[in-house]
Structure formats: structure tokens, C-alpha cells
Tab-separated table of C-alpha atoms in Angstrom:
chain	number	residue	atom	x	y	z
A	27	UNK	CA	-23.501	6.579	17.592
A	28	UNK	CA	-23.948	2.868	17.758
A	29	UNK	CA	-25.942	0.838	14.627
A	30	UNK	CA	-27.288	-2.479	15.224
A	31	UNK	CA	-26.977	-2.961	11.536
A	32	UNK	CA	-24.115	-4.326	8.865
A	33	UNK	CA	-21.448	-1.610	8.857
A	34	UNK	CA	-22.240	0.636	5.413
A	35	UNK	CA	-18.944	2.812	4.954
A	36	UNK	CA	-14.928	2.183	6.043
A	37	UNK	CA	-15.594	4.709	8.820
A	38	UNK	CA	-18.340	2.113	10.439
A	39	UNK	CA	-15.594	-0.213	9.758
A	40	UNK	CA	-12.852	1.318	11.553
A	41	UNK	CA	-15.416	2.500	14.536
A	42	UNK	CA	-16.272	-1.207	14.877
A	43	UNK	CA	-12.112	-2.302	14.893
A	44	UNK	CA	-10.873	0.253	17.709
A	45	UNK	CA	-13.831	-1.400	19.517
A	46	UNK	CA	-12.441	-4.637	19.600
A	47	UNK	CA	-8.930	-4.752	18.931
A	48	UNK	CA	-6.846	-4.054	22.358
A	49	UNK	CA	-5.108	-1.097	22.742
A	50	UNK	CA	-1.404	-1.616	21.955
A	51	UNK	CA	-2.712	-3.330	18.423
A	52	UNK	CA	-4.988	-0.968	18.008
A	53	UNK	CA	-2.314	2.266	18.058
A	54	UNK	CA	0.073	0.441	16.476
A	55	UNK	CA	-2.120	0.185	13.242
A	56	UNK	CA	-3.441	3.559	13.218
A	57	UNK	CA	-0.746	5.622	14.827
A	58	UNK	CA	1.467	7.746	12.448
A	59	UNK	CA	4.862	9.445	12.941
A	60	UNK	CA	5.016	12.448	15.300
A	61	UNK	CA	2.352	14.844	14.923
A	62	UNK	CA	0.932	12.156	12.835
A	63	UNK	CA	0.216	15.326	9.676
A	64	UNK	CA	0.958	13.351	6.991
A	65	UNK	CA	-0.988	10.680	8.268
A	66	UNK	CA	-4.140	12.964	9.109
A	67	UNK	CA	-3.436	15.133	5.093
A	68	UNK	CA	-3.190	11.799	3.629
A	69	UNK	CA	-7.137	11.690	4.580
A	70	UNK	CA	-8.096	15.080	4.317
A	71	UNK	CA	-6.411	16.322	1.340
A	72	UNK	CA	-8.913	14.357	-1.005
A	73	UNK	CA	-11.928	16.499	-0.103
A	74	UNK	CA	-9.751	19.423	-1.700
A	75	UNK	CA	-10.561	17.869	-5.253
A	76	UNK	CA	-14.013	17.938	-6.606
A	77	UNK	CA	-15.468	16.015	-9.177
A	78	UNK	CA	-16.905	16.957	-12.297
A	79	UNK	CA	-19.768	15.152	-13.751
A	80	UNK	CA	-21.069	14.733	-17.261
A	81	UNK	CA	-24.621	13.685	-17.571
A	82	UNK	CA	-27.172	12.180	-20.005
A	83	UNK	CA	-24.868	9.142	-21.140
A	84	UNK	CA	-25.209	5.659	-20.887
A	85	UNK	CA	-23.945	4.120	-17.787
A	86	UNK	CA	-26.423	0.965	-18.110
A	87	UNK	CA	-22.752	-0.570	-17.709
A	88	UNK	CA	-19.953	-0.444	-15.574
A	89	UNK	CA	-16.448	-2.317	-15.575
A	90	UNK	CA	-13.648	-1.864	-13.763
A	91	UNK	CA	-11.495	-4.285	-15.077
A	92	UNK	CA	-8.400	-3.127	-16.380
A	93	UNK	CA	-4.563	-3.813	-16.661
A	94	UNK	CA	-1.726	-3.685	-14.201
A	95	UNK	CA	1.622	-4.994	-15.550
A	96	UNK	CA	-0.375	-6.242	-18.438
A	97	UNK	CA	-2.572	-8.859	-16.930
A	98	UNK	CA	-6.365	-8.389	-16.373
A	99	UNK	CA	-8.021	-7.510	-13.276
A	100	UNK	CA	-11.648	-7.267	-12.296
A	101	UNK	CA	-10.632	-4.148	-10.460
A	102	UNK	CA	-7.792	-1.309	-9.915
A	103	UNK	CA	-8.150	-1.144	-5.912
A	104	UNK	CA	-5.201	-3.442	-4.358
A	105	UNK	CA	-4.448	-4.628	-1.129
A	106	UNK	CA	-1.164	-2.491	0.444
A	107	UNK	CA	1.157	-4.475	2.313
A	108	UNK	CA	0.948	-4.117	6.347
A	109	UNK	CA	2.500	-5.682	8.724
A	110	UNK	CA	1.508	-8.180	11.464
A	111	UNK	CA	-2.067	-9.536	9.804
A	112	UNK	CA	-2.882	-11.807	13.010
A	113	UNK	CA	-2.940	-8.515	15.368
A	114	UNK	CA	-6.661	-8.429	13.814
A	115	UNK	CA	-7.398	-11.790	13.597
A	116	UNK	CA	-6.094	-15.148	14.063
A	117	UNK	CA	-6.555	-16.147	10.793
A	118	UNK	CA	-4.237	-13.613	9.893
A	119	UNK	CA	-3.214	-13.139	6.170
A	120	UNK	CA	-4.600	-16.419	5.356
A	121	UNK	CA	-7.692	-14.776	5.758
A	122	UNK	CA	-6.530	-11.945	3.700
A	123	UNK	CA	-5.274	-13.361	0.924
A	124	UNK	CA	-8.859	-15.637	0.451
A	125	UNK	CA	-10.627	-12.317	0.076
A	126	UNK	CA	-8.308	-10.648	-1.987
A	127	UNK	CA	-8.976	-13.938	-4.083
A	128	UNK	CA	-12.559	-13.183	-3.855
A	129	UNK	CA	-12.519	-9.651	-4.827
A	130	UNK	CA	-10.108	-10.168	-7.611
A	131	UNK	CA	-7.408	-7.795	-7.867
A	132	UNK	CA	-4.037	-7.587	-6.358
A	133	UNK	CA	-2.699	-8.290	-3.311
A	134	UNK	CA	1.124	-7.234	-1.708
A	135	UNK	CA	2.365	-8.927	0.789
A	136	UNK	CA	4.208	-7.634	3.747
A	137	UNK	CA	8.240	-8.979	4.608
A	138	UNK	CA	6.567	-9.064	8.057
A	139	UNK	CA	3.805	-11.082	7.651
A	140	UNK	CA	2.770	-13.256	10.508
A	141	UNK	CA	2.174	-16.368	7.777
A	142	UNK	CA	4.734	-17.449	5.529
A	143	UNK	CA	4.408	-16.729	1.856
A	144	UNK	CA	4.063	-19.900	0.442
A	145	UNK	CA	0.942	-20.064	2.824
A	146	UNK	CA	-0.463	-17.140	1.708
A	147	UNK	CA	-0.132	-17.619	-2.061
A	148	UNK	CA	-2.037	-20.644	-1.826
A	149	UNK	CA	-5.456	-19.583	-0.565
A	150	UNK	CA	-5.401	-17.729	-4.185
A	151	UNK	CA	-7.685	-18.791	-6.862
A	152	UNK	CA	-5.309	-19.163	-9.586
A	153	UNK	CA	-5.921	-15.558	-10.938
A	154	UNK	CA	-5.211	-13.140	-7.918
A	155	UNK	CA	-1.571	-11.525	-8.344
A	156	UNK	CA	0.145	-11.244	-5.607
A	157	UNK	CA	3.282	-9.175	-5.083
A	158	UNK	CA	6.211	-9.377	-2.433
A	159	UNK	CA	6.733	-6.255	-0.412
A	160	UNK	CA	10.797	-6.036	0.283
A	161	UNK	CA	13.008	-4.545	2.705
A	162	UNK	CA	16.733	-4.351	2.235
A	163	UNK	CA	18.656	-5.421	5.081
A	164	UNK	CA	22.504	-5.089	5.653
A	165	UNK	CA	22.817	-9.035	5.148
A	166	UNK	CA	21.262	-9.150	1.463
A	167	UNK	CA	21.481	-12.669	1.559
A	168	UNK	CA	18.338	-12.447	3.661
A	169	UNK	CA	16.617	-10.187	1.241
A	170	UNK	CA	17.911	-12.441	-1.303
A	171	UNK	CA	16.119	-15.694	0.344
A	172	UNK	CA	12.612	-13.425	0.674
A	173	UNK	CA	12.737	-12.685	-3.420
A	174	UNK	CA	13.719	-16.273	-3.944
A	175	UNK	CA	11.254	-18.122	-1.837
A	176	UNK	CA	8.456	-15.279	-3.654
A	177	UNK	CA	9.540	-15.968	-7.170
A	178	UNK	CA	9.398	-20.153	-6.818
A	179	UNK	CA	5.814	-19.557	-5.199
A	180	UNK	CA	4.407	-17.707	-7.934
A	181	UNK	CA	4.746	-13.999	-6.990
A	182	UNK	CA	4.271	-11.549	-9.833
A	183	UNK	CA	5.975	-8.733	-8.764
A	184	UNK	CA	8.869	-7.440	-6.375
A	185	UNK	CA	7.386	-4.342	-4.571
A	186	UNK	CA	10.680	-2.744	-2.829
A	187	UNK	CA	10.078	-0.131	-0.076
A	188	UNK	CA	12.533	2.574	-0.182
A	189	UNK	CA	11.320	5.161	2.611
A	190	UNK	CA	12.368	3.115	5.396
A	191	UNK	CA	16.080	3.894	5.887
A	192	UNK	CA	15.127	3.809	9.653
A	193	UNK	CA	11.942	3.565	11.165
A	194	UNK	CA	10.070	6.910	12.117
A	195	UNK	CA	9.560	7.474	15.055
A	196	UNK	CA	5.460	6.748	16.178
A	197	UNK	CA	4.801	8.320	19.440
A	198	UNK	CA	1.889	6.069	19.790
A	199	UNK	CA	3.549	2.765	19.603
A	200	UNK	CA	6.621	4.499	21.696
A	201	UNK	CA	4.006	5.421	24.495
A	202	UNK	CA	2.144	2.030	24.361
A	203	UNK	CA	5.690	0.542	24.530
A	204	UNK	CA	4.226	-1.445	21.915
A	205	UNK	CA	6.008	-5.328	21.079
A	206	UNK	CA	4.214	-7.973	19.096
A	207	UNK	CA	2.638	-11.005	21.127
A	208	UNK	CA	5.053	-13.606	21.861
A	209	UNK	CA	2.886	-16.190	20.577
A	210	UNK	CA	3.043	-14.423	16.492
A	211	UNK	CA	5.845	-15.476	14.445
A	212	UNK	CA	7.534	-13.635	11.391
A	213	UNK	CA	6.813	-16.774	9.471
A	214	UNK	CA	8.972	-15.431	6.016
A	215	UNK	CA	11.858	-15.105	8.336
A	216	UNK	CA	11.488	-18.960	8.918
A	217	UNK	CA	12.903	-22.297	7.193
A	218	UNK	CA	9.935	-22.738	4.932
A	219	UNK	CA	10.669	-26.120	5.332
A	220	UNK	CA	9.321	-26.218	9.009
A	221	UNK	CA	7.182	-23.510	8.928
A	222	UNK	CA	5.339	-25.021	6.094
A	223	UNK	CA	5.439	-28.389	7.083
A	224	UNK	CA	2.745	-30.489	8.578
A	225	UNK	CA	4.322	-30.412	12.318
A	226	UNK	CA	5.040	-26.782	12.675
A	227	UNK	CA	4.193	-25.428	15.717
A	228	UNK	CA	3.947	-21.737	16.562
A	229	UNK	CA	5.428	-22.440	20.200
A	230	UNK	CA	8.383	-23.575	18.591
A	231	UNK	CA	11.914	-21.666	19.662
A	232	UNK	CA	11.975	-18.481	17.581
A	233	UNK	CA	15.088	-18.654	14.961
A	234	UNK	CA	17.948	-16.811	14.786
A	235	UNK	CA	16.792	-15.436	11.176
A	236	UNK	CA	13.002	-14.460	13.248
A	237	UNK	CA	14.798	-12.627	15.088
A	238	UNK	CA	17.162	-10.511	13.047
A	239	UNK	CA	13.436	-9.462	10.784
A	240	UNK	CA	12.508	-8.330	13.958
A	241	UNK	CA	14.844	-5.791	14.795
A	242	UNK	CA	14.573	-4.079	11.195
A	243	UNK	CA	15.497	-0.471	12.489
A	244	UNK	CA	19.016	-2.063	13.447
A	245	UNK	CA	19.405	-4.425	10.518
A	246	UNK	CA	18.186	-1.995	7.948
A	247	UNK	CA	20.843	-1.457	5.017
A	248	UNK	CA	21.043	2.731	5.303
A	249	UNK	CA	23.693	2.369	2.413
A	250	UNK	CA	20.880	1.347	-0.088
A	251	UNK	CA	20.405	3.059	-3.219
A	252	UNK	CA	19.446	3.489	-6.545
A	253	UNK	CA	23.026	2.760	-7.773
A	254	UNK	CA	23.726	-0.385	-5.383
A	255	UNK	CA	20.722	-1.321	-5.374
A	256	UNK	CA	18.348	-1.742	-8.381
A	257	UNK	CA	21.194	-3.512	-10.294
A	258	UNK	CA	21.361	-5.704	-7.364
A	259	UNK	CA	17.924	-6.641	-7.541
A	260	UNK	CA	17.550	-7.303	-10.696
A	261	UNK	CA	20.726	-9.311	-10.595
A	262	UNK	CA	18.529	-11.897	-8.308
A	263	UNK	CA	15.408	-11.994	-9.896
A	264	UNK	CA	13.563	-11.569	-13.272
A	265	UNK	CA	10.529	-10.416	-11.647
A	266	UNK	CA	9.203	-6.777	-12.176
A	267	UNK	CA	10.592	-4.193	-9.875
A	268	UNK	CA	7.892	-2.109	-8.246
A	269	UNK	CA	9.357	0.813	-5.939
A	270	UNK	CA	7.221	1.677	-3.247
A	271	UNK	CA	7.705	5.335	-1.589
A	272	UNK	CA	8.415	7.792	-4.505
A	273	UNK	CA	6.620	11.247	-3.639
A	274	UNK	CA	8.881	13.138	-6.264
A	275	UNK	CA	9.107	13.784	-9.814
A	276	UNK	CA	12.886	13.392	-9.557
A	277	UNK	CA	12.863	9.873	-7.942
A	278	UNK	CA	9.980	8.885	-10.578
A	279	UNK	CA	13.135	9.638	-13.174
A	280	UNK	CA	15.286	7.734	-11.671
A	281	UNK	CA	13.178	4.511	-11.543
A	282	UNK	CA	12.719	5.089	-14.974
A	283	UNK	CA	16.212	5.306	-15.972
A	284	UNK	CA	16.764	2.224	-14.053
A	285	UNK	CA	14.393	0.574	-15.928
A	286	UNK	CA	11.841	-0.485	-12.815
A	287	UNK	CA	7.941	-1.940	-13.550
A	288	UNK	CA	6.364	0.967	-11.635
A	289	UNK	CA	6.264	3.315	-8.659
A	290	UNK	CA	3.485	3.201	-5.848
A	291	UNK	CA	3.464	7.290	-4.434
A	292	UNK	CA	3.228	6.536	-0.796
A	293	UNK	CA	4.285	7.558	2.180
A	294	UNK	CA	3.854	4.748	4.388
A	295	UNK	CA	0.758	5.908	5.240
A	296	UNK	CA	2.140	8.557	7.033
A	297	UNK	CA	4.319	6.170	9.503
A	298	UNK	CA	7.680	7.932	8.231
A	299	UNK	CA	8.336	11.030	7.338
A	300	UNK	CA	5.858	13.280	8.859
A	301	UNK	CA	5.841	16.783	7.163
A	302	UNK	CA	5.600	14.987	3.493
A	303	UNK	CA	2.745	15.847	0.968
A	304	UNK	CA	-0.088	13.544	1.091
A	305	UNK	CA	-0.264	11.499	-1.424
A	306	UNK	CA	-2.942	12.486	-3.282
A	307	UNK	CA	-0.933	15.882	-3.737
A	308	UNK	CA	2.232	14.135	-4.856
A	309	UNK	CA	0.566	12.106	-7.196
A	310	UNK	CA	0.523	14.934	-10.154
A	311	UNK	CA	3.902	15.218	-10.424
A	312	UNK	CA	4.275	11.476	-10.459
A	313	UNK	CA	2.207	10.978	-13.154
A	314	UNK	CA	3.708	13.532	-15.491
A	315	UNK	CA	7.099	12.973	-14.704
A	316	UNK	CA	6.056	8.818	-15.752
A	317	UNK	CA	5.063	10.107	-19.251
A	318	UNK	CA	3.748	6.468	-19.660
A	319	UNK	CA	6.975	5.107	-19.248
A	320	UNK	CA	6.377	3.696	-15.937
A	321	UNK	CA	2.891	2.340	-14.134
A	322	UNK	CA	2.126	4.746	-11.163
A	323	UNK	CA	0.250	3.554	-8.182
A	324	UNK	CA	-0.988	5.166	-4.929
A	325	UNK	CA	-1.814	4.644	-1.802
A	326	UNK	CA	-2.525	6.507	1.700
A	327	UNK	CA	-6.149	8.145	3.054
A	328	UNK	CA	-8.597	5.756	0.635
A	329	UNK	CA	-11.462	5.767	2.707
A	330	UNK	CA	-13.857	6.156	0.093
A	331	UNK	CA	-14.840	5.303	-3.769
A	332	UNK	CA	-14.893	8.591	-4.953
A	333	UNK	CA	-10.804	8.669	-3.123
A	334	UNK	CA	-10.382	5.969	-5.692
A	335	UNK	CA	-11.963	7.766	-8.490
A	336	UNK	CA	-9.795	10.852	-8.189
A	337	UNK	CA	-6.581	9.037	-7.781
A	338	UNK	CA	-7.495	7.444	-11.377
A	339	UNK	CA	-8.670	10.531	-12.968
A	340	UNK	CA	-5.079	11.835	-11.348
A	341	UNK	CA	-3.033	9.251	-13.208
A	342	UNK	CA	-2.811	6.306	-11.012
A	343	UNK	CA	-3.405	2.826	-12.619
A	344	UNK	CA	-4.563	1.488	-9.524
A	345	UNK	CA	-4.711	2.161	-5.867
A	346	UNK	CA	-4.245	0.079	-3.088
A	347	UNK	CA	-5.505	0.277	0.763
A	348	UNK	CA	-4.217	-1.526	3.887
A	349	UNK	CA	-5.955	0.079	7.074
A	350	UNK	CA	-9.191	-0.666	5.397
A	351	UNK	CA	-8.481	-3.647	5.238
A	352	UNK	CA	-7.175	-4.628	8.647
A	353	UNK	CA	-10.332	-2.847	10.182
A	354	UNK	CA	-12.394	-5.452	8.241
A	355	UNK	CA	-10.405	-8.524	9.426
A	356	UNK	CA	-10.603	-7.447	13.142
A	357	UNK	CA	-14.608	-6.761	12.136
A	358	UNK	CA	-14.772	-10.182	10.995
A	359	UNK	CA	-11.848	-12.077	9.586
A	360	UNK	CA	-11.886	-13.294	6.247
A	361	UNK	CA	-15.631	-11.719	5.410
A	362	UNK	CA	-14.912	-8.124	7.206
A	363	UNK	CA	-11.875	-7.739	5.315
A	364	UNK	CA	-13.676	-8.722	2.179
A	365	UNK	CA	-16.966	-6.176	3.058
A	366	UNK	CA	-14.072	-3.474	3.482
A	367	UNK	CA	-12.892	-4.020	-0.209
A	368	UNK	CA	-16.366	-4.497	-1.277
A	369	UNK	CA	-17.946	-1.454	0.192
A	370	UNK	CA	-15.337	0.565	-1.434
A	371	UNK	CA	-15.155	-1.581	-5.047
A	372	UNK	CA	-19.022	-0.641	-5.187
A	373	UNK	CA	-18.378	3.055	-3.969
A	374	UNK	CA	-15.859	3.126	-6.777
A	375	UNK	CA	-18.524	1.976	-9.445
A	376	UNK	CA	-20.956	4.353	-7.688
A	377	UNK	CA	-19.213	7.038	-8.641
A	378	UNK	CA	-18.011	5.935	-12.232
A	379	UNK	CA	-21.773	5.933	-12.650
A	380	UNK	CA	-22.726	9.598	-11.671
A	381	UNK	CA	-19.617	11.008	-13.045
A	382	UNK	CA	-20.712	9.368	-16.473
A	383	UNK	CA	-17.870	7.151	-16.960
A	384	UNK	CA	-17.999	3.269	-17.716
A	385	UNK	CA	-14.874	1.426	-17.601
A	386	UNK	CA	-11.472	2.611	-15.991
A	387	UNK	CA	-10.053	3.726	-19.411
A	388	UNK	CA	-12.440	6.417	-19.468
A	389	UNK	CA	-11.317	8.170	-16.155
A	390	UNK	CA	-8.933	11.386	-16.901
A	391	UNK	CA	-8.234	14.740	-15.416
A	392	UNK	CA	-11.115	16.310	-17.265
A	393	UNK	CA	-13.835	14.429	-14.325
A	394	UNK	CA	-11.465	16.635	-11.685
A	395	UNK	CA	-11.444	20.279	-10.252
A	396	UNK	CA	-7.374	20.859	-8.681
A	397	UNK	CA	-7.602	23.151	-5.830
A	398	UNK	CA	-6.042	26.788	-6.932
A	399	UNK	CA	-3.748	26.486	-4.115
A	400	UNK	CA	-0.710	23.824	-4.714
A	401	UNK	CA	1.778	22.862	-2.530
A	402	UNK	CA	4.784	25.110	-4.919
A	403	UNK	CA	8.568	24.455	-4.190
A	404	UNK	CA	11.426	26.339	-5.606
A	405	UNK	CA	14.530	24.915	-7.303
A	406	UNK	CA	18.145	25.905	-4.952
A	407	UNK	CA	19.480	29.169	-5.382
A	408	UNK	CA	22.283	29.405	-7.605
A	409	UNK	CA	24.321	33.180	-6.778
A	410	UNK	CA	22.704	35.689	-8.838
A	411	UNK	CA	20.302	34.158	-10.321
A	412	UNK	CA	16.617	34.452	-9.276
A	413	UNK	CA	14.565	31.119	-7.537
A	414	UNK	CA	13.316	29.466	-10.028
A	415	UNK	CA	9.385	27.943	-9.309
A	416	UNK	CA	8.909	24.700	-9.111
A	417	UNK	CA	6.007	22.149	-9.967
């Protein structure tokens, strides 16, 4: 059904954007990998928890400020990184970043952005923190520029994406035989030099360096891991080490014995592995396996406040959200993409209010109803001995 009104939820949002974007853009943001199950439980698999409300207390006053990586923000929903901005919009993440600035919280920026870094970090207000999504490729050097170029900008954080070995494999995009525009430009991939200067133009020649970030699935370093390649982060840059695609208490471990900031449970918003928990589901065993020794995030299926809600009461210090967010920009640029984070910031407080909580601190397991039924998994069997149950 059509509304001649203001969208009021994402969904209107994301009606409104498959309207309007073409077709090829269009599948290649909402597309997932294979049967796209991940994707679709990433979604679903919230309306299996159920809140639990306390009444008769004061809720005269909400906040949602709180703390990620010990600085203050208004607000624990985040911007996920996501590729290829100006798909939705000219504007791009220009327009992106200015309302992130005006909603207040965090923002991560993609490797593939379609505008540079330096251009992005400067339609902040002073006091958004923005992060720099990573890929690993088999020339570090490359990788090494990226982290370089983030950390003399003002970047707060290094958020590494580790469930990206290869590419899946989206039958959407492959069907579409979906390529970028000619006319966008992986602008980090560029000599900031040019591509921040006062003559660039985005007609110019595409660089050998453009290039290369565009054929990640063949440039990908498949020998990355937590032994080669932690240490050689950190070796690089003093900013926090975020690692973006842990689903498992046993990789949460292993960023904490490697010392990293945090862990974001994702699964690429069901673009990888298809078959993998949701990860709304995998955030439990996240959290406990963290202890508090590590900041967990989450993203993946946020479509509403109360999504949010549970994902706090679950553990997460903050969430973040990236389709949202793209559905607003090709709604309206800069003010869609800041009505997408606002509809769900005020969802978020909505429900703080009838669950009878008041600031973020306040949000636990005890607001929560688990389903009965858990995804189980059972450790390998050793001859003789009986399976051993899993969490």
C-alpha cells in the first residue's frame, strides 16, 4: 500500500528505496549469499525474544548516552560500514557522515567507499567517532596506507573484517551481472593528494591502486590470521583494534588473548556465509565468553527499536545498522538517511520507556524472555568418550 505521508518505520523506508533505486543497485544492497538464510534469520530471529516489562517507575526521563571505547555518546546505535554510498545518492557518504554527525554516535567507514576518508571525516562535528573498516589484502602495504591515511585524519578506531577470506557468492548480484557505474570511484584507493585536491575530477583515468581495491576477491590475503595478523596490525598503528565478524565464543577468546578493543558479532549481514546463526543468536555466547574483557557489538536484521533494545539487554554495548541507512539516503540523501537513524533512535527510547528502563546502563537480561529452543552444538568426538553438549 502506498502513503502519501512521511515514511513512519524502516520498512516504509526500504519500500520507498527499491522504488527508486535501479535494479542492479538495488539487489546488490539487499541481496545475500545463496539462499540468502542468514540474511532472511538475521531479521526474523529477533521476534523469537520477548520483552519483559516492569511497570509503575519513573521514566519521566530517558538517556541513551553511554560509552563505547570510553568516550561519550548521545546514543549506542552506529552506522555499519557498506560499501559503495553514491549507489543511493550522489552525495554519497558525504551525506552520510553529516547525519551521523547529527545524530551523534558512531560512524564506520567502508575500505570501499565511493569518497575518500579524509572527505568524509570532515563533514563531522568535532564529536562524532568515526572508525575505519579494513580489509587485508595480499600487498599489506596497501592496507598499511588505508590505516595510515585513517589515523592522520582523526579516526578512532581500526574496525578489521575477518569473514571475508573470499567473497560469497550472491546469486543476486551474479544474475544482475552486477559492476559499479563507471563514473564512481574507490576514492581511499586514490592519491589523497589528487583526490582531495581542489582539481580532482571524477572522469579522471582510474589508478592502478583503484583498480587492484576493486578486484578484492582476487587480491584478498587468504593467509590472514590471528597469528600474522593482529601483531601486524598493531605493529602499524596505535589505534584500537575492533574485529568485525566473530559469531563464536572461541574466536571472542582469541581476540581477547590478542589483546583487541572489541568484537562486532556479524555476519556481513548475511552476504557470506549463508547457513551461519543470525546474529542475534550468536550474540549470547559472545557476550559471556567477553566476561567484560572485551566491548561486544552487533549488527545484522535491526529494523526496529525494540531489535536494539534486545541486543543491549543481550550484552551488546552498541549496535550498528547499514541497510537502514542506505534506504534513507536513496529516500532522501543526507535527511532520509538521518530520518532512518532517527526513527529507530526514538523507537529505541520508546521502548526503554515501556520496558521501565531509563538510561542504557539499566538494560540487562532480566527485560528478556530466550526462546526454549537454542541453536545447541556438540564438542568433536573423541573415541570412547560420549559428545559432549555445547553452548
Amino acid at each position: 500500500m502506498d502513503y502519501t505521508n512521511e515514511p513512519v518505520c524502516i520498512k516504509d523506508i526500504e519500500k520507498i528505496a527499491q522504488r527508486v533505486m535501479p535494479g542492479g543497485a538495488w539487489g546488490y544492497y539487499n541481496s545475500g549469499a545463496n539462499d540468502e538464510q542468514t540474511k532472511t534469520d538475521n531479521e526474523s530471529a529477533f521476534d523469537s525474544y520477548r520483552l519483559h516489562p516492569r511497570m509503575l517507575r519513573d521514566v519521566s526521563k530517558i538517556t541513551t548516552h553511554t560509552t563505547v571505547l570510553g568516550q561519550k555518546v548521545r546514543t549506542p546505535l552506529g552506522i555499519a560500514p557498506c560499501a559503495l554510498h553514491k549507489l543511493a545518492h550522489a552525495d554519497g557518504e558525504a551525506a552520510t557522515s553529516r547525519a551521523a554527525a547529527k545524530h551523534g554516535s558512531i560512524m564506520i567507514l567502508s575500505t570501499y567507499s565511493t569518497t575518500s576518508l579524509e572527505k568524509v571525516i570532515a563533514q563531522g562535528d568535532g564529536t562524532t567517532q568515526y572508525w575505519m573498516q579494513l580489509y587485508v589484502y595480499q600487498d599489506r602495504h596497501v592496507s598499511e596506507t588505508i590505516v595510515r591515511r585513517a589515523e592522520k585524519a582523526g579516526f578512532k578506531a581500526i574496525v578489521l573484517t575477518v569473514d571475508a577470506p573470499m567473497l560469497g557468492r550472491r546469486l543476486v548480484d551474479a544474475r544482475n551481472k552486477f559492476n559499479p557505474p563507471p563514473h564512481l570511484r574507490l576514492e581511499n584507493f586514490m592519491d589523497p593528494n589528487v583526490v582531495n585536491g581542489t582539481g580532482y575530477a571524477p572522469d579522471l583515468a582510474k589508478s592502478e591502486n583503484e583498480t587492484f581495491g576493486a578486484t578484492f576477491g582476487a587480491n584478498g590475503d587468504q593467509s590472514l590470521s590471528w597469528a600474522n595478523g593482529i601483531s601486524w596490525l598493531k605493529s602499524i598503528t596505535k589505534l584500537p583494534i575492533i574485529v568485525k565478524g566473530v559469531l563464536t565464543a572461541e574466536d571472542t577468546q582469541l581476540a581477547i588473548d590478542h589483546k583487541c578493543a572489541g568484537v562486532i558479532v556479524s555476519n556481513h549481514g548475511g552476504r557470506q556465509l549463508d547457513g551461519a546463526l543470525s546474529t542475534i543468536d550468536a550474540l549470547p555466547q559472545v557476550v559471556e565468553a567477553a566476561n567484560d574483557k572485551i566491548e561486544v557489538y552487533m549488527d545484522g536484521g535491526i529494523r526496529k527499536g525494540s531489535d536494539i533494545f534486545k541486543a543491549l539487554a543481550l550484552g551488546a554495548r552498541a549496535v550498528f545498522v547499514a541497510r537502514p541507512v542506505l534506504w534513507g539516503l536513496a529516500y532522501k540523501g543526507e535527511q532520509g538517511a538521518f530520518i532512518a537513524l532517527d526513527l529507530l533512535q526514538k523507537e529505541l527510547e520508546l521502548a526503554m520507556m515501556l520496558t521501565g528502563t531509563t538510561q542504557v546502563s539499566e538494560i540487562d537480561e532480566s527485560y528478556v524472555y530466550t526462546p526454549v529452543n537454542r541453536w545447541v552444538r556438540h564438542s568433536r568426538r573423541q573415541p570412547g568418550q560420549p559428545r559432549k553438549l555445547l553452548a
